[in-house]
Amino acid sequence: MAAPSMAAALAASLPAPSAAPTPVAPTYEAIPPSMSTLIDVEAEIPLECVQLDGLVVSKILKHACDSSASSPIGLLLGIDLDGVLEVSNSFALPYHSGDDDDKSAKTVARYQASMLRSLKEVQGDDSIVGFYQASTLGAFFNQNLIDLQAIHQDKLRHSGVVVVHDVSQTARGNASFRAFRLTSAFQDAYKKSNFSTASLASHQLTFSSILEELPLKIHTNPLLSAFLGEFSSPSRNALGSSSGSAIPPSFSVLDLNSGGLTKNLEHIVDALDNYRNEEGNLAYLSRQIARERAKADNYVAKRKEESAARVAQGLAPLPEEDVTRLFKIPPEPSRLESMLQLGQVDAYAKSLAETTSTGLVKMYAATAGSGV
Amino acid sequence: MPLGPPSSAIHIQPAVSPHLQNAPRTPTSITIHPVALFSILDHYLRRKDDQDRVIGTLLGTRTDTHVEVRTSFAVLHSETSEQVAVDMDYHRAMYELHHKVNPKEVIVGWYSTGSNLNTYSALIQNFYSQETAPHQAIHVSLDTGVEPGQPAGVKGYVSSPVGVFPKPENCVFVPVPVELRFRDSERSGVDLLTSTALSSSSTSSQPLSDLTILESSIQNVISMIDRVLTYVRAVLAGEAKGDAAIGRYLMDTLGASTDDLEKGGFNGRLQDTLMISYLANLVRAQAEVSSRLALVTAS
């Protein structure tokens, strides 16, 4: 009894606790309509185009040159503003060859986190909006890209974009960047991981409807424009004679060589071989499925006959058996791989067509002056 | 291709004597890749309001007398009238991250925007020299041309101690010529950015087809030929004095005979190109038909 009274005495001696300040109810102000396009909290404004900053262009080009990986990958940082996804910075992801998946995934995640943290401290943008991949001869349909994009599409707002850069086209003189997103039809099929023939037909999926292209723009901020303008104008030396500008115009696109054609043709042949192998596998599997199904049907038919015969003899019919336990019918194979292969073939052929068309023009231009 | 305002300074390097071969030589020229410059500009754009100039680290490769700057990244630093502070941990962390992607690049020096070299520059140069020991750290100062009176440009320096007792906060910055260099593959990227910068809204849409680029190049060549033509006509009409050197050069260049493009070779090449074009279209049609067939067999 003493304890409670002592506690009470102690409590009485303490200064009365001040009443906790009543929490101020947060007042919600509606976003004024003039600002509603800029402050888009719910990601309601759909993306219409992607805008790359000049810095991102040069960084992607440099990473594509330097990297020894077959398809260098990196992340894009930026922000979306009123239907335009502005990409203001990018960084490369390190390449692991031959590492097992667990370790390399963790290293990449750690690298990504520390890079984002460091960039935030120097007031850079730190929200990932997508990733880029550099490929040769326009063939970027691989499983890796699709997996990564599917993951991003789930987690990022506005379902991040892929920017694809073609190294060989850049070497020919046309720096090319394209932006893509997975179509919703493909996303449905991917989520269910169901790429059987029936599902393809229901979603109307061909290789050309896996990705939808977004218009892409390149933007140089005024400081960069001023710098570039300064460098490309010819400068005057102190001695009075003019020296060339720091960035003289280049005419490498007028080169008459045709070295790229043989490589392109080789790639087409390889891709077609891969596609044929894939189709062969699919055909084998579907034949197996048909065989198993035929055996199961036969078994069921025989049992029905036997049951009918026993009923005719007056005995109890045989119990129904679960056919699926006896005959294992393998599931329908996924046709995703063959679809991707076909996409590769198409991409190679497309870049081949472009090369030959420019080659034709160049050949006629070279003979223009000589009346051949 | 020199950057920066022209100077009439001549750079002299004493001939190396045999017993000094092992000591690292001071760099006599610096080349910069455009990526590093654009990163510096971007960092300058993003600086906080109270920062006058920003600094960062330069990464690249070096040979005996020549340093090639490939990348740059920003470093946190604060500068008041009493002291200067550079965040070394941040610098180390970022260097580690960059090293993972590009193992060949090492720290070669540091950059700052704004061209004034003061005591703080000397201190920071001393710190970076410790990082790049035994080689010398280079310092690149980039003038953004934002302040009036300062032309935009890039200047490079190496430091050497000065004074009776060398102290870290005193050093002489010796200018070193800086050049812009890019690889062939980066070339078309720079062309793209330059043409984007010159367009009215500084945006250009992608993807441009090869034919568009070819067309603009050919237009360029046509306008060059027009200029030459007016000049030659003026000289022939006696209005302008002709320069013999230019005349000889024109004759050599434009008179190159196209006999080796004789009919046989040209036609053969033409047929090859047309055949490949037809083949490409055929492959595309086949791929499209095959993908549609896959849909049909299901139903």
XYZ file of C-alpha atoms in Angstrom:
671
model
C 0.000 0.000 0.000
C 2.908 2.269 0.617
C 4.160 1.983 -2.927
C 1.080 3.325 -4.659
C 0.839 6.196 -2.215
C 4.490 6.963 -2.688
C 3.982 6.860 -6.412
C 1.027 9.144 -6.014
C 3.076 11.460 -3.871
C 5.843 11.487 -6.444
C 3.388 12.111 -9.217
C 1.875 14.968 -7.275
C 5.290 16.497 -6.687
C 6.202 16.498 -10.339
C 5.053 19.491 -12.262
C 1.896 18.721 -14.076
C 2.846 17.618 -17.564
C 1.831 20.214 -19.994
C -0.905 19.009 -22.172
C 0.506 17.764 -25.416
C -0.103 20.417 -28.003
C -3.090 19.431 -30.035
C -1.824 18.392 -33.433
C -2.659 20.999 -35.936
C -4.884 19.489 -38.521
C -3.009 19.767 -41.827
C -4.761 22.097 -44.146
C -4.953 20.880 -47.672
C -4.715 23.468 -50.337
C -5.726 22.593 -53.769
C -2.970 22.934 -56.353
C -3.847 25.964 -58.438
C -4.663 24.980 -62.011
C -1.811 27.016 -63.409
C 0.633 24.824 -61.566
C -1.175 21.555 -62.046
C 0.840 20.624 -65.068
C 4.095 21.114 -63.185
C 3.220 19.493 -59.869
C 1.883 16.171 -60.995
C 1.851 14.070 -57.882
C -0.212 11.191 -59.171
C 1.607 10.860 -62.482
C -1.585 11.566 -64.328
C -0.258 13.415 -67.327
C 0.756 10.765 -69.840
C 4.199 10.859 -71.356
C 4.324 12.113 -74.877
C 7.966 12.500 -75.627
C 11.415 12.097 -74.172
C 13.979 14.866 -74.109
C 17.687 14.127 -73.726
C 20.144 16.711 -72.537
C 23.358 17.236 -74.485
C 25.401 15.894 -71.579
C 23.505 12.588 -71.642
C 24.180 12.204 -75.356
C 27.922 12.584 -74.932
C 28.019 10.359 -71.857
C 26.183 7.530 -73.602
C 28.488 7.831 -76.613
C 31.576 7.682 -74.430
C 30.375 4.675 -72.470
C 29.493 2.866 -75.682
C 33.001 3.452 -77.057
C 34.874 2.555 -73.929
C 33.021 -0.439 -72.693
C 34.139 -3.943 -73.472
C 30.703 -5.405 -72.848
C 28.623 -6.507 -75.779
C 25.718 -4.288 -74.795
C 26.696 -1.566 -72.358
C 23.878 -0.611 -70.031
C 23.436 2.435 -67.839
C 20.757 4.318 -65.983
C 19.018 7.549 -66.887
C 18.197 10.231 -64.349
C 15.787 13.065 -64.756
C 12.279 14.218 -64.127
C 9.040 14.279 -66.017
C 7.453 17.627 -66.614
C 4.136 18.205 -68.313
C 4.193 15.181 -70.563
C 7.867 15.487 -71.445
C 10.380 13.232 -69.778
C 13.500 15.348 -69.375
C 16.612 13.264 -68.925
C 19.328 15.419 -67.445
C 22.046 12.967 -66.452
C 23.083 9.388 -66.804
C 25.672 7.023 -65.457
C 27.075 3.734 -66.581
C 26.585 0.432 -64.787
C 29.642 -1.744 -64.287
C 29.825 -4.857 -66.364
C 30.373 -8.271 -64.858
C 31.317 -11.139 -67.039
C 31.075 -14.629 -65.681
C 29.903 -13.651 -62.219
C 27.071 -15.626 -60.773
C 23.837 -13.748 -60.782
C 23.447 -13.180 -57.061
C 26.758 -11.499 -56.474
C 26.628 -9.330 -59.545
C 23.076 -8.207 -58.808
C 24.091 -7.105 -55.331
C 27.191 -5.270 -56.558
C 25.155 -3.438 -59.134
C 22.544 -2.475 -56.553
C 25.201 -1.164 -54.201
C 26.881 0.783 -56.996
C 23.576 2.289 -57.974
C 22.718 3.363 -54.448
C 26.071 5.025 -53.766
C 26.073 6.763 -57.137
C 22.627 8.209 -56.503
C 23.621 9.373 -53.061
C 26.759 11.093 -54.336
C 24.927 12.782 -57.168
C 22.309 14.076 -54.785
C 24.970 15.850 -52.749
C 26.074 17.902 -55.708
C 22.511 18.868 -56.457
C 22.125 16.520 -59.357
C 18.848 14.840 -60.201
C 18.554 11.587 -58.367
C 15.380 9.996 -59.628
C 15.813 7.160 -62.060
C 13.558 7.456 -65.059
C 14.800 4.615 -67.207
C 17.877 3.022 -68.638
C 19.865 3.071 -71.833
C 21.479 0.345 -73.863
C 23.975 0.591 -76.675
C 23.765 -2.039 -79.382
C 25.323 -2.669 -82.758
C 23.510 -2.667 -86.067
C 20.195 -1.948 -84.478
C 19.649 -5.327 -82.885
C 18.522 -4.682 -79.360
C 15.875 -7.341 -78.885
C 17.295 -9.440 -76.125
C 15.856 -10.991 -73.021
C 17.945 -8.800 -70.726
C 16.443 -5.602 -72.051
C 12.916 -6.891 -71.740
C 13.418 -8.134 -68.194
C 14.950 -4.885 -67.034
C 12.282 -2.798 -68.689
C 9.527 -4.909 -67.193
C 10.971 -4.387 -63.718
C 11.256 -0.661 -64.286
C 7.812 -0.458 -65.740
C 6.393 -1.772 -62.502
C 8.345 0.390 -60.124
C 8.913 3.742 -61.768
C 6.255 6.298 -62.309
C 5.376 6.679 -65.937
C 6.909 3.263 -66.507
C 10.500 4.095 -67.346
C 11.743 4.324 -70.899
C 14.566 2.533 -72.661
C 16.835 4.643 -74.802
C 18.593 2.577 -77.409
C 21.717 3.828 -79.076
C 23.079 2.272 -82.221
C 26.865 2.223 -82.226
C 27.369 1.265 -85.835
C 25.049 3.932 -87.121
C 26.967 6.469 -85.086
C 30.201 5.265 -86.610
C 28.663 5.902 -90.030
C 27.987 9.489 -89.049
C 24.436 9.510 -87.750
C 24.258 9.535 -83.964
C 21.003 7.752 -83.364
C 18.950 7.427 -80.220
C 15.494 5.940 -79.925
C 13.189 5.698 -76.950
C 10.884 2.757 -76.276
C 8.433 1.402 -73.769
C 6.764 -1.971 -73.459
C 3.247 -2.053 -74.854
C 0.467 -2.884 -72.444
C -0.458 -5.997 -74.400
C 3.034 -7.359 -73.991
C 3.099 -6.412 -70.339
C -0.028 -8.456 -69.723
C 1.451 -11.488 -71.352
C 4.754 -11.014 -69.530
C 3.133 -10.769 -66.138
C 1.399 -14.051 -66.672
C 4.588 -15.468 -68.203
C 2.395 -17.091 -70.715
C 3.723 -17.004 -74.203
C 1.972 -19.965 -75.685
C 0.462 -19.751 -79.111
C -3.028 -19.118 -77.811
C -1.899 -16.233 -75.640
C 0.047 -14.661 -78.490
C -3.006 -14.763 -80.684
C -5.253 -13.261 -78.058
C -2.879 -10.363 -77.444
C -2.051 -9.986 -81.138
C 1.631 -10.043 -80.323
C 4.246 -9.919 -83.032
C 7.827 -8.789 -82.603
C 6.881 -5.330 -83.764
C 4.271 -4.891 -81.075
C 6.510 -5.665 -78.123
C 7.842 -2.136 -77.867
C 6.222 1.134 -78.731
C 8.403 4.017 -79.761
C 8.251 7.437 -78.172
C 9.411 10.554 -79.991
C 12.778 11.693 -78.735
C 14.298 15.143 -78.739
C 17.766 16.381 -78.000
C 18.045 19.625 -76.106
C 21.109 21.684 -75.326
C 20.876 24.114 -72.467
C 21.906 27.699 -73.302
C 25.302 27.472 -71.598
C 26.188 24.398 -73.599
C 24.907 26.021 -76.800
C 27.038 29.076 -76.187
C 30.107 26.942 -75.558
C 29.563 24.860 -78.669
C 28.949 27.959 -80.735
C 32.193 29.433 -79.482
C 34.136 26.304 -80.354
C 32.771 25.782 -83.831
C 33.366 29.298 -85.042
C 36.803 29.882 -86.476
C 39.042 31.829 -84.140
C 41.611 34.447 -84.948
C 45.153 34.038 -83.772
C 46.991 36.875 -82.055
C 49.359 37.029 -85.017
C 46.523 37.950 -87.350
C 46.215 34.698 -89.290
C 43.085 32.737 -88.609
C 43.368 29.242 -87.272
C 40.670 26.663 -87.660
C 37.869 26.271 -85.201
C 38.115 23.779 -82.395
C 35.345 21.687 -83.976
C 35.682 21.781 -87.761
C 32.801 20.308 -89.771
C 33.217 16.666 -90.629
C 32.229 14.896 -93.786
C 32.714 11.332 -92.643
C 29.207 10.474 -93.765
C 30.348 10.873 -97.385
C 32.760 7.970 -97.058
C 32.354 5.478 -99.885
C 33.399 2.350 -98.045
C 31.124 -0.633 -97.778
C 32.831 -2.510 -94.954
C 29.763 -2.640 -92.801
C 27.741 -4.590 -95.306
C 29.520 -7.923 -94.930
C 29.256 -7.819 -91.166
C 25.607 -7.012 -91.380
C 24.976 -9.905 -93.739
C 26.846 -12.261 -91.423
C 24.706 -11.155 -88.537
C 21.556 -11.725 -90.526
C 22.639 -15.229 -91.413
C 23.498 -15.997 -87.778
C 20.237 -14.618 -86.524
C 18.291 -16.623 -89.078
C 20.107 -19.771 -88.012
C 19.248 -19.083 -84.387
C 15.647 -18.498 -85.317
C 15.504 -21.745 -87.233
C 16.969 -23.635 -84.277
C 14.435 -22.091 -81.984
C 11.577 -22.925 -84.302
C 12.903 -26.455 -84.633
C 12.859 -26.851 -80.875
C 9.353 -25.497 -80.705
C 8.187 -27.878 -83.406
C 9.780 -30.819 -81.591
C 8.119 -29.889 -78.333
C 4.742 -29.403 -79.930
C 5.043 -32.768 -81.647
C 5.813 -34.323 -78.298
C 2.816 -32.651 -76.767
C 0.628 -33.920 -79.574
C 1.974 -37.465 -79.073
C 1.340 -37.418 -75.352
C -2.106 -36.043 -75.885
C -2.880 -38.723 -78.441
C -1.728 -41.418 -76.000
C -3.864 -39.968 -73.247
C -6.885 -39.820 -75.521
C -6.323 -43.410 -76.575
C -6.110 -44.527 -72.977
C -9.309 -42.723 -72.070
C -11.072 -44.207 -75.085
C -9.906 -47.720 -74.175
C -11.060 -47.365 -70.618
C -14.438 -46.182 -71.818
C -14.670 -49.236 -74.040
C -13.696 -51.497 -71.187
C -16.214 -49.843 -68.912
C -18.896 -50.274 -71.536
C -17.923 -53.925 -71.964
C -18.042 -54.581 -68.226
C -21.368 -52.828 -67.901
C -22.645 -55.037 -70.700
C -21.424 -58.035 -68.716
C -23.139 -56.739 -65.641
C -20.006 -55.853 -63.642
C -19.291 -52.480 -62.116
C -17.615 -50.074 -64.494
C -13.967 -49.267 -63.964
C -13.357 -46.251 -61.780
C -12.547 -43.030 -63.512
C -8.887 -42.366 -63.454
C -7.176 -39.125 -63.530
C -5.504 -39.234 -66.870
C -3.193 -36.371 -66.186
C -1.393 -38.381 -63.544
C -0.566 -41.155 -65.928
C 0.431 -39.226 -68.978
C 2.433 -36.162 -68.269
C 1.602 -33.666 -70.978
C 4.351 -31.081 -70.959
C 3.173 -27.469 -70.898
C 3.128 -25.411 -74.052
C 6.551 -23.920 -74.692
C 7.114 -20.205 -74.545
C 7.402 -18.562 -77.915
C 9.022 -15.429 -76.557
C 12.532 -16.418 -77.609
C 11.581 -17.072 -81.215
C 9.666 -13.806 -81.327
C 12.741 -11.941 -80.119
C 14.927 -13.725 -82.661
C 12.587 -12.676 -85.432
C 12.783 -9.124 -84.154
C 16.575 -9.250 -84.356
C 16.444 -10.504 -87.932
C 14.086 -7.718 -88.853
C 16.271 -5.082 -87.178
C 19.399 -6.271 -88.992
C 17.575 -6.247 -92.310
C 16.302 -2.751 -91.660
C 19.756 -1.320 -90.991
C 21.044 -3.170 -94.056
C 18.347 -1.523 -96.170
C 19.294 1.910 -94.852
C 22.982 1.358 -95.548
C 22.348 0.276 -99.104
C 20.060 3.210 -99.814
C 22.654 5.737 -98.696
C 25.342 3.750 -100.510
C 23.356 4.038 -103.715
C 23.026 7.798 -103.365
C 26.729 8.176 -102.609
C 27.744 6.128 -105.624
C 25.705 8.277 -107.962
C 27.000 11.432 -106.290
C 30.604 10.353 -106.775
C 30.096 9.892 -110.491
C 28.005 13.026 -110.852
C 30.799 15.176 -112.111
C 32.298 12.806 -114.627
C 29.333 12.012 -116.791
C 29.543 8.225 -116.373
C 42.472 22.378 -82.285
C 43.356 24.813 -79.525
C 40.802 25.902 -77.018
C 40.699 29.126 -75.156
C 41.848 32.580 -76.057
C 44.949 32.567 -78.212
C 48.237 33.281 -76.608
C 51.568 34.000 -78.144
C 53.463 31.898 -75.650
C 55.788 29.233 -76.927
C 56.168 26.113 -74.888
C 59.734 24.863 -74.514
C 60.729 21.607 -72.916
C 64.402 20.985 -72.194
C 65.812 17.868 -73.817
C 65.862 15.076 -71.313
C 69.282 13.913 -70.202
C 69.868 10.158 -69.857
C 70.142 10.002 -66.089
C 66.824 11.795 -65.650
C 64.904 9.248 -67.690
C 63.282 7.647 -64.691
C 61.864 10.780 -63.141
C 58.348 11.526 -64.352
C 58.334 14.430 -66.729
C 56.026 17.338 -66.513
C 53.214 17.075 -69.003
C 53.608 19.304 -72.028
C 50.182 18.970 -73.529
C 46.700 18.132 -72.400
C 43.850 16.798 -74.490
C 40.299 16.869 -73.251
C 37.306 14.849 -74.336
C 34.049 16.711 -74.785
C 32.287 14.617 -72.129
C 34.503 16.044 -69.415
C 33.794 19.611 -70.551
C 30.048 19.090 -70.708
C 30.058 17.551 -67.231
C 31.875 20.587 -65.898
C 29.310 22.896 -67.507
C 26.470 20.874 -66.043
C 28.014 21.052 -62.587
C 28.422 24.791 -62.943
C 24.746 25.093 -63.841
C 23.698 23.172 -60.773
C 25.833 24.990 -58.233
C 24.251 26.543 -55.188
C 23.667 30.247 -55.167
C 26.449 31.112 -52.781
C 29.138 29.268 -54.679
C 31.165 31.387 -57.003
C 33.133 28.654 -58.577
C 32.931 24.888 -58.470
C 35.719 22.361 -58.455
C 35.976 18.718 -59.257
C 38.315 15.909 -60.179
C 39.609 14.973 -63.600
C 40.125 11.349 -64.578
C 42.004 10.106 -67.554
C 45.127 8.448 -68.844
C 48.622 9.778 -69.072
C 51.639 8.991 -71.152
C 55.083 10.412 -70.647
C 54.499 14.002 -71.616
C 50.894 13.964 -72.490
C 47.775 13.795 -70.367
C 44.410 12.828 -71.764
C 41.381 13.834 -69.724
C 38.458 11.497 -70.293
C 35.933 12.067 -67.502
C 35.291 14.484 -64.732
C 33.106 14.498 -61.670
C 32.116 17.167 -59.208
C 33.453 17.339 -55.674
C 31.852 19.045 -52.715
C 33.769 22.068 -51.636
C 33.131 25.257 -49.755
C 35.091 28.437 -49.976
C 34.893 31.385 -47.640
C 37.248 34.288 -47.275
C 39.074 32.553 -44.450
C 39.318 28.971 -45.482
C 38.619 26.446 -48.123
C 37.369 22.920 -47.529
C 37.248 19.999 -49.924
C 35.341 16.850 -49.115
C 37.967 14.157 -49.509
C 35.718 11.240 -48.631
C 33.291 12.187 -51.323
C 36.158 12.449 -53.797
C 37.466 8.996 -52.866
C 34.026 7.418 -53.007
C 33.238 8.812 -56.431
C 36.654 7.774 -57.724
C 36.011 4.209 -56.562
C 32.650 4.153 -58.314
C 34.082 5.477 -61.546
C 36.993 3.097 -61.330
C 34.594 0.153 -61.332
C 33.204 1.124 -64.681
C 36.478 2.225 -66.248
C 39.486 0.576 -64.653
C 41.927 2.310 -66.966
C 41.225 5.849 -65.830
C 43.217 7.363 -62.995
C 43.142 10.718 -61.255
C 45.124 13.183 -63.309
C 44.189 16.505 -61.770
C 41.371 18.858 -60.961
C 39.271 21.512 -62.598
C 37.642 24.740 -61.540
C 35.361 27.184 -63.255
C 36.471 30.765 -63.211
C 39.976 31.678 -64.129
C 41.371 33.352 -61.059
C 44.211 31.454 -59.453
C 44.607 32.308 -55.809
C 46.004 30.763 -52.658
C 43.121 28.378 -52.425
C 43.974 27.068 -55.865
C 47.496 26.464 -54.686
C 46.286 24.549 -51.651
C 43.923 22.416 -53.679
C 46.646 21.814 -56.230
C 48.899 20.616 -53.425
C 46.206 18.196 -52.234
C 45.710 16.800 -55.704
C 49.431 16.469 -56.243
C 49.488 14.159 -53.280
C 46.758 12.110 -54.922
C 48.543 11.813 -58.239
C 52.035 11.293 -56.834
C 54.612 10.725 -58.268
C 53.179 12.449 -61.318
C 52.173 16.067 -61.333
C 48.572 17.063 -61.079
C 47.194 19.209 -63.851
C 44.751 21.988 -63.303
C 42.206 22.916 -65.901
C 40.290 26.119 -65.520
C 37.165 26.542 -67.554
C 35.826 29.966 -68.279
C 32.136 29.780 -68.837
C 31.990 33.153 -70.472
C 29.120 34.118 -68.214
C 30.983 36.958 -66.597
C 31.495 39.910 -68.879
C 34.998 40.439 -70.055
C 36.021 36.838 -69.767
C 35.933 34.962 -73.046
C 34.798 31.390 -72.830
C 37.664 28.983 -72.980
C 39.687 26.296 -71.326
C 43.166 26.762 -69.931
C 45.445 24.141 -68.489
C 48.220 24.501 -65.946
C 50.887 22.559 -64.136
C 52.258 23.828 -60.897
C 55.777 24.265 -59.662
C 56.814 25.478 -56.234
C 58.079 28.987 -55.910
C 59.779 30.933 -53.183
C 62.774 30.480 -50.995
C 61.057 27.976 -48.741
C 58.425 26.124 -50.720
C 55.125 26.301 -48.886
C 51.955 24.538 -49.935
C 50.073 27.762 -50.430
C 52.562 29.227 -52.863
C 53.117 27.880 -56.285
C 53.463 29.040 -59.817
C 50.968 27.818 -62.347
C 52.686 27.146 -65.638
C 50.311 27.209 -68.597
C 50.142 24.084 -70.745
C 48.429 23.947 -74.156
C 45.025 22.258 -74.098
C 43.345 20.662 -77.065
C 39.975 19.148 -77.679
C 40.034 15.674 -79.110
C 37.326 13.179 -79.819
C 37.221 9.741 -81.278
C 35.510 9.087 -84.566
C 32.471 7.611 -82.921
C 32.083 10.615 -80.650
C 32.451 12.872 -83.656
C 28.933 12.428 -84.949
C 27.594 13.007 -81.453
C 29.366 16.348 -81.281
C 28.077 17.223 -84.745
C 24.566 16.426 -83.609
C 24.923 18.598 -80.531
C 26.406 21.472 -82.509
C 23.592 21.423 -85.019
C 21.072 21.176 -82.191
C 22.655 24.139 -80.464
C 22.454 26.215 -83.619
C 18.784 25.504 -84.261
C 16.330 28.070 -83.013
C 14.782 26.283 -80.078
C 17.905 24.278 -79.298
C 16.038 21.046 -79.706
C 16.240 18.594 -82.529
C 14.138 15.529 -82.985
C 15.433 12.041 -83.288
C 15.808 9.656 -84.891
C 17.121 11.238 -88.020
C 17.427 8.827 -90.878
C 20.762 8.330 -92.588
C 19.418 9.947 -95.714
C 18.672 13.223 -93.932
C 22.232 13.481 -92.658
C 23.572 12.598 -96.079
C 21.399 15.264 -97.625
C 22.688 17.980 -95.309
C 26.294 16.919 -95.944
C 25.780 17.037 -99.680
C 24.143 20.461 -99.367
C 27.240 21.583 -97.502
C 29.490 20.358 -100.287
C 27.295 22.029 -102.916
C 27.504 25.373 -101.131
C 31.282 25.007 -100.839
C 31.491 24.335 -104.575
C 29.311 27.392 -105.220
C 31.652 29.578 -103.209
C 34.674 28.256 -105.084
C 32.854 28.773 -108.379
C 32.094 32.442 -107.702
C 35.708 32.968 -106.677
C 37.056 31.338 -109.837
C 34.626 33.287 -112.025
C 35.681 36.529 -110.360
C 39.344 35.737 -110.972
C 38.704 34.853 -114.614
C 36.768 38.055 -115.170
C 39.690 39.933 -113.748
C 37.801 41.372 -110.785
C 39.752 39.628 -108.080
C 43.416 38.851 -107.928
C 43.943 35.146 -108.134
C 46.241 33.405 -105.698
C 48.500 30.964 -107.522
C 48.653 28.545 -104.608
C 44.867 28.337 -104.369
C 44.600 27.854 -108.112
C 47.067 24.976 -108.114
C 45.332 23.373 -105.137
C 41.959 23.583 -106.861
C 43.344 22.077 -110.022
C 44.832 19.150 -108.128
C 41.731 18.457 -106.082
C 38.977 18.900 -108.601
C 40.843 17.553 -111.571
C 41.210 14.118 -110.060
C 40.223 11.828 -112.845
C 37.452 9.386 -112.428
C 38.799 6.957 -114.968
C 39.128 4.220 -112.418
C 35.403 4.396 -111.940
C 35.144 2.890 -115.378
C 31.872 1.499 -116.484
C 32.508 -2.113 -115.567
C 33.478 -1.567 -111.957
C 30.765 0.952 -111.297
C 27.998 -1.139 -112.753
C 29.125 -4.216 -110.858
C 29.109 -2.323 -107.603
C 25.716 -0.861 -108.419
C 24.275 -4.283 -109.057
C 25.678 -5.608 -105.784
C 24.144 -2.752 -103.855
C 20.769 -3.176 -105.502
C 20.821 -6.908 -104.839
C 21.559 -6.395 -101.159
C 18.804 -3.827 -100.911
C 16.350 -6.298 -102.449
C 17.562 -9.027 -100.094
C 17.052 -6.802 -97.070
C 13.480 -6.013 -98.061
C 12.835 -9.689 -98.709
C 14.071 -10.666 -95.246
C 11.887 -8.050 -93.624
C 8.799 -9.194 -95.517
C 9.509 -12.817 -94.565
C 9.918 -11.949 -90.900
C 6.635 -10.058 -90.839
C 4.731 -12.835 -92.598
C 6.208 -15.467 -90.316
C 5.206 -13.602 -87.194
C 1.635 -13.234 -88.469
C 1.493 -16.922 -89.342
C 2.312 -17.786 -85.772
C -0.852 -15.997 -84.732
C -3.010 -17.675 -87.334
C -2.148 -21.285 -86.497
C -3.531 -20.849 -83.017
C -7.068 -20.117 -84.033
